[in-house]
mmCIF file of C-alpha atoms in Angstrom:
data_model
loop_
_atom_site.group_PDB
_atom_site.id
_atom_site.type_symbol
_atom_site.label_atom_id
_atom_site.label_comp_id
_atom_site.label_asym_id
_atom_site.label_seq_id
_atom_site.Cartn_x
_atom_site.Cartn_y
_atom_site.Cartn_z
ATOM 1 C CA GLU S 1 12.468 -21.964 100.515
ATOM 2 C CA GLY S 2 14.591 -22.135 103.637
ATOM 3 C CA ARG S 3 17.959 -23.397 101.778
ATOM 4 C CA CYS S 4 21.260 -22.899 103.558
ATOM 5 C CA GLY S 5 23.558 -25.306 101.535
ATOM 6 C CA SER S 6 23.463 -28.510 99.572
ATOM 7 C CA LEU S 7 24.249 -32.091 100.317
ATOM 8 C CA SER S 8 25.502 -35.023 98.175
ATOM 9 C CA LEU S 9 24.576 -38.411 98.828
ATOM 10 C CA GLU S 10 25.231 -41.808 96.804
ATOM 11 C CA THR S 11 21.709 -42.893 97.347
ATOM 12 C CA PRO S 12 18.269 -41.263 98.140
ATOM 13 C CA SER S 13 17.285 -44.068 100.270
ATOM 14 C CA ALA S 14 19.878 -42.312 103.022
ATOM 15 C CA ILE S 15 17.381 -39.342 103.412
ATOM 16 C CA GLU S 16 15.149 -40.115 106.272
ATOM 17 C CA PRO S 17 12.733 -37.225 107.440
ATOM 18 C CA LEU S 18 12.672 -36.485 111.124
ATOM 19 C CA PRO S 19 8.963 -36.387 113.013
ATOM 20 C CA ASP S 20 8.234 -32.964 114.259
ATOM 21 C CA GLU S 21 8.192 -33.658 118.226
ATOM 22 C CA ARG S 22 6.818 -30.215 118.851
ATOM 23 C CA PRO S 23 4.251 -29.067 116.252
ATOM 24 C CA TYR S 24 2.522 -26.734 118.509
ATOM 25 C CA LEU S 25 5.866 -24.667 118.811
ATOM 26 C CA SER S 26 6.414 -24.608 115.233
ATOM 27 C CA ARG S 27 2.799 -23.450 114.562
ATOM 28 C CA VAL S 28 3.332 -20.637 117.040
ATOM 29 C CA LYS S 29 6.789 -19.660 115.541
ATOM 30 C CA SER S 30 5.286 -19.560 112.040
ATOM 31 C CA GLY S 31 2.515 -17.570 113.389
ATOM 32 C CA ILE S 32 4.773 -14.915 115.102
ATOM 33 C CA ALA S 33 7.170 -14.900 111.923
ATOM 34 C CA ALA S 34 3.784 -13.903 109.698
ATOM 35 C CA ALA S 35 2.782 -11.429 112.476
ATOM 36 C CA VAL S 36 6.234 -9.758 112.217
ATOM 37 C CA ASP S 37 5.967 -9.807 108.414
ATOM 38 C CA GLY S 38 2.633 -8.048 108.169
ATOM 39 C CA LEU S 39 3.810 -5.476 110.754
ATOM 40 C CA HIS S 40 6.899 -4.865 108.407
ATOM 41 C CA ALA S 41 5.184 -4.758 105.227
ATOM 42 C CA ARG S 42 2.578 -2.120 107.063
ATOM 43 C CA ALA S 43 5.194 0.106 108.356
ATOM 44 C CA ALA S 44 6.644 0.060 104.840
ATOM 45 C CA SER S 45 3.666 1.263 103.216
ATOM 46 C CA ALA S 46 3.095 3.662 105.968
ATOM 47 C CA LEU S 47 6.767 5.198 105.201
ATOM 48 C CA ASP S 48 6.156 4.974 101.668
ATOM 49 C CA ALA S 49 3.141 7.045 102.000
ATOM 50 C CA ALA S 50 4.632 9.706 104.350
ATOM 51 C CA LEU S 51 7.860 10.183 102.491
ATOM 52 C CA GLY S 52 6.243 11.058 99.367
ATOM 53 C CA ASP S 53 6.807 9.824 95.542
ATOM 54 C CA PRO S 54 9.313 7.140 95.134
ATOM 55 C CA ALA S 55 9.857 8.188 91.467
ATOM 56 C CA ASP S 56 11.587 11.351 92.897
ATOM 57 C CA LYS S 57 15.203 10.505 92.306
ATOM 58 C CA ALA S 58 16.307 13.789 94.402
ATOM 59 C CA GLY S 59 15.379 12.189 97.958
ATOM 60 C CA GLU S 60 15.788 8.557 96.856
ATOM 61 C CA GLN S 61 18.975 8.058 98.917
ATOM 62 C CA SER S 62 17.144 9.853 101.974
ATOM 63 C CA ARG S 63 14.237 7.881 101.723
ATOM 64 C CA ALA S 64 16.234 4.527 101.562
ATOM 65 C CA LEU S 65 18.443 5.694 104.657
ATOM 66 C CA LEU S 66 15.147 6.316 106.836
ATOM 67 C CA LYS S 67 13.748 3.147 105.857
ATOM 68 C CA ALA S 68 16.720 1.402 106.835
ATOM 69 C CA MET S 69 17.011 2.822 110.203
ATOM 70 C CA LEU S 70 13.438 2.479 110.986
ATOM 71 C CA ILE S 71 12.363 -0.736 109.829
ATOM 72 C CA GLY S 72 15.694 -2.432 108.380
ATOM 73 C CA ASP S 73 14.990 -2.172 104.628
ATOM 74 C CA ASN S 74 17.873 -2.569 102.431
ATOM 75 C CA ASP S 75 17.234 -0.645 99.354
ATOM 76 C CA PRO S 76 19.894 -0.731 96.417
ATOM 77 C CA ALA S 77 19.688 3.051 96.409
ATOM 78 C CA LEU S 78 21.443 2.834 99.760
ATOM 79 C CA ARG S 79 24.556 0.915 98.471
ATOM 80 C CA PRO S 80 26.602 4.237 97.917
ATOM 81 C CA VAL S 81 25.760 5.469 101.352
ATOM 82 C CA SER S 82 26.407 2.395 102.887
ATOM 83 C CA GLU S 83 29.572 1.877 101.461
ATOM 84 C CA ASP S 84 30.572 5.477 102.723
ATOM 85 C CA MET S 85 29.652 4.633 106.410
ATOM 86 C CA SER S 86 31.176 1.618 106.538
ATOM 87 C CA ARG S 87 34.420 3.165 105.051
ATOM 88 C CA LEU S 88 34.288 5.835 107.519
ATOM 89 C CA GLY S 89 33.454 3.613 110.332
ATOM 90 C CA ILE S 90 30.136 5.349 111.560
ATOM 91 C CA VAL S 91 27.802 2.323 111.009
ATOM 92 C CA HIS S 92 27.774 1.056 114.653
ATOM 93 C CA ILE S 93 27.530 4.722 115.927
ATOM 94 C CA LEU S 94 23.761 4.674 114.338
ATOM 95 C CA SER S 95 22.745 1.285 115.585
ATOM 96 C CA ILE S 96 21.159 0.927 119.327
ATOM 97 C CA SER S 97 23.083 -1.235 121.647
ATOM 98 C CA GLY S 98 22.533 -2.417 125.064
ATOM 99 C CA PHE S 99 24.855 0.589 126.197
ATOM 100 C CA HIS S 100 22.637 2.982 124.421
ATOM 101 C CA LEU S 101 19.490 1.697 126.260
ATOM 102 C CA VAL S 102 21.307 1.780 129.652
ATOM 103 C CA LEU S 103 22.447 5.383 129.095
ATOM 104 C CA VAL S 104 19.008 6.603 128.017
ATOM 105 C CA SER S 105 17.386 4.574 131.122
ATOM 106 C CA MET S 106 20.176 6.411 133.300
ATOM 107 C CA VAL S 107 19.586 9.667 132.249
ATOM 108 C CA VAL S 108 15.837 9.234 132.184
ATOM 109 C CA VAL S 109 15.853 8.074 136.101
ATOM 110 C CA PHE S 110 18.134 10.483 136.909
ATOM 111 C CA LEU S 111 15.824 13.460 135.617
ATOM 112 C CA ILE S 112 12.686 11.694 137.077
ATOM 113 C CA ARG S 113 14.542 11.522 140.318
ATOM 114 C CA LEU S 114 15.195 15.213 140.270
ATOM 115 C CA THR S 115 11.580 16.141 140.474
ATOM 116 C CA GLY S 116 11.154 13.944 143.590
ATOM 117 C CA ASP S 117 10.177 10.382 144.581
ATOM 118 C CA ARG S 118 7.969 8.772 142.126
ATOM 119 C CA GLY S 119 8.145 4.812 143.225
ATOM 120 C CA VAL S 120 7.529 2.630 140.485
ATOM 121 C CA TRP S 121 6.387 5.581 138.011
ATOM 122 C CA GLU S 122 10.199 5.920 137.579
ATOM 123 C CA TYR S 123 10.672 2.896 136.052
ATOM 124 C CA ALA S 124 7.218 3.009 133.938
ATOM 125 C CA LEU S 125 8.468 6.200 132.716
ATOM 126 C CA ALA S 126 12.021 5.246 131.985
ATOM 127 C CA ALA S 127 10.505 2.029 129.953
ATOM 128 C CA GLY S 128 8.390 4.507 128.045
ATOM 129 C CA ALA S 129 11.484 6.666 127.032
ATOM 130 C CA ILE S 130 13.228 3.412 125.958
ATOM 131 C CA GLY S 131 10.425 2.692 123.743
ATOM 132 C CA LEU S 132 10.062 6.120 122.395
ATOM 133 C CA TYR S 133 13.989 6.099 121.738
#
Protein backbone atom coordinates (compact mmCIF):
# COMPACT_ATOMS: atom_id res chain seq x y z
CA GLU A 1 0.00 0.00 0.00
CA GLY A 2 3.01 2.30 0.06
CA ARG A 3 2.71 3.11 3.77
CA CYS A 4 5.77 4.41 5.53
CA GLY A 5 4.34 5.79 8.77
CA SER A 6 1.29 7.29 10.42
CA LEU A 7 0.05 10.78 11.17
CA SER A 8 -2.52 11.89 13.72
CA LEU A 9 -4.62 14.98 13.01
CA GLU A 10 -7.28 16.75 15.00
CA THR A 11 -9.64 17.08 12.07
CA PRO A 12 -9.88 15.30 8.69
CA SER A 13 -10.39 18.63 6.95
CA ALA A 14 -6.67 19.30 7.42
CA ILE A 15 -5.97 16.72 4.72
CA GLU A 16 -5.79 18.04 1.18
CA PRO A 17 -4.74 15.83 -1.75
CA LEU A 18 -2.04 17.32 -3.94
CA PRO A 19 -2.61 17.31 -7.69
CA ASP A 20 -0.27 15.16 -9.74
CA GLU A 21 1.71 17.74 -11.69
CA ARG A 22 3.43 15.15 -13.88
CA PRO A 23 0.96 12.34 -14.61
CA TYR A 24 2.98 11.13 -17.59
CA LEU A 25 6.07 10.63 -15.44
CA SER A 26 4.14 8.65 -12.84
CA ARG A 27 2.73 6.40 -15.57
CA VAL A 28 6.24 5.82 -16.94
CA LYS A 29 7.56 5.00 -13.45
CA SER A 30 4.75 2.56 -12.75
CA GLY A 31 5.28 0.93 -16.15
CA ILE A 32 8.98 0.49 -15.47
CA ALA A 33 8.24 -0.92 -12.01
CA ALA A 34 5.75 -3.39 -13.49
CA ALA A 35 8.27 -4.48 -16.15
CA VAL A 36 10.99 -5.00 -13.53
CA ASP A 37 8.58 -6.97 -11.33
CA GLY A 38 7.67 -9.13 -14.31
CA LEU A 39 11.32 -9.79 -15.13
CA HIS A 40 11.99 -10.67 -11.50
CA ALA A 41 9.07 -13.10 -11.42
CA ARG A 42 10.20 -14.77 -14.66
CA ALA A 43 13.79 -15.02 -13.40
CA ALA A 44 12.57 -16.53 -10.12
CA SER A 45 10.45 -19.15 -11.91
CA ALA A 46 13.31 -19.98 -14.30
CA LEU A 47 15.68 -20.41 -11.35
CA ASP A 48 13.15 -22.58 -9.53
CA ALA A 49 12.85 -24.79 -12.60
CA ALA A 50 16.63 -24.99 -13.07
CA LEU A 51 17.47 -25.60 -9.42
CA GLY A 52 15.19 -28.57 -9.00
CA ASP A 53 12.62 -29.62 -6.44
CA PRO A 54 12.19 -27.03 -3.67
CA ALA A 55 10.81 -29.78 -1.40
CA ASP A 56 14.32 -31.26 -1.22
CA LYS A 57 15.53 -30.01 2.19
CA ALA A 58 19.19 -30.97 1.59
CA GLY A 59 19.81 -28.20 -0.93
CA GLU A 60 17.35 -25.64 0.42
CA GLN A 61 20.01 -23.22 1.72
CA SER A 62 22.09 -23.57 -1.45
CA ARG A 63 19.09 -22.72 -3.63
CA ALA A 64 18.17 -19.80 -1.38
CA LEU A 65 21.73 -18.42 -1.47
CA LEU A 66 21.95 -18.70 -5.25
CA LYS A 67 18.58 -16.96 -5.70
CA ALA A 68 19.64 -14.22 -3.27
CA MET A 69 22.88 -13.60 -5.14
CA LEU A 70 21.35 -13.66 -8.62
CA ILE A 71 17.99 -11.96 -8.23
CA GLY A 72 17.94 -10.59 -4.67
CA ASP A 73 15.34 -12.94 -3.19
CA ASN A 74 15.24 -13.10 0.59
CA ASP A 75 14.18 -16.64 1.47
CA PRO A 76 13.64 -17.56 5.16
CA ALA A 77 15.86 -20.62 4.57
CA LEU A 78 18.74 -18.18 4.04
CA ARG A 79 18.53 -16.67 7.53
CA PRO A 80 21.19 -18.94 9.18
CA VAL A 81 23.61 -18.45 6.29
CA SER A 82 22.98 -14.71 6.26
CA GLU A 83 23.61 -14.45 9.99
CA ASP A 84 26.87 -16.41 9.64
CA MET A 85 28.05 -14.20 6.79
CA SER A 86 27.19 -11.04 8.75
CA ARG A 87 28.95 -12.34 11.84
CA LEU A 88 32.08 -13.14 9.82
CA GLY A 89 31.99 -9.84 7.95
CA ILE A 90 31.97 -11.32 4.44
CA VAL A 91 28.66 -9.93 3.20
CA HIS A 92 30.29 -7.07 1.29
CA ILE A 93 32.86 -9.34 -0.34
CA LEU A 94 30.12 -10.95 -2.42
CA SER A 95 28.38 -7.76 -3.48
CA ILE A 96 29.22 -6.11 -6.76
CA SER A 97 30.50 -2.60 -6.17
CA GLY A 98 31.73 0.12 -8.46
CA PHE A 99 35.28 -0.82 -7.51
CA HIS A 100 34.71 -4.38 -8.73
CA LEU A 101 33.40 -3.07 -12.04
CA VAL A 102 36.42 -0.79 -12.47
CA LEU A 103 38.79 -3.68 -11.80
CA VAL A 104 37.01 -5.98 -14.25
CA SER A 105 36.99 -3.34 -16.98
CA MET A 106 40.68 -2.48 -16.43
CA VAL A 107 41.73 -6.14 -16.61
CA VAL A 108 39.62 -6.80 -19.72
CA VAL A 109 40.89 -3.70 -21.54
CA PHE A 110 44.47 -4.59 -20.57
CA LEU A 111 44.07 -8.14 -21.92
CA ILE A 112 42.49 -6.86 -25.13
CA ARG A 113 45.30 -4.37 -25.65
CA LEU A 114 47.83 -7.20 -25.35
CA THR A 115 46.40 -8.57 -28.60
CA GLY A 116 46.83 -5.27 -30.45
CA ASP A 117 44.92 -2.08 -31.07
CA ARG A 118 41.22 -2.80 -31.38
CA GLY A 119 39.91 0.79 -31.34
CA VAL A 120 36.40 1.23 -30.05
CA TRP A 121 35.96 -2.55 -29.90
CA GLU A 122 38.03 -2.51 -26.71
CA TYR A 123 35.28 -0.67 -24.89
CA ALA A 124 32.50 -2.72 -26.43
CA LEU A 125 34.22 -5.94 -25.33
CA ALA A 126 34.87 -4.48 -21.87
CA ALA A 127 31.19 -3.53 -21.59
CA GLY A 128 30.24 -7.08 -22.59
CA ALA A 129 32.56 -8.52 -19.96
CA ILE A 130 31.03 -6.23 -17.32
CA GLY A 131 27.59 -7.36 -18.42
CA LEU A 132 28.63 -10.99 -18.04
CA TYR A 133 30.15 -10.23 -14.63
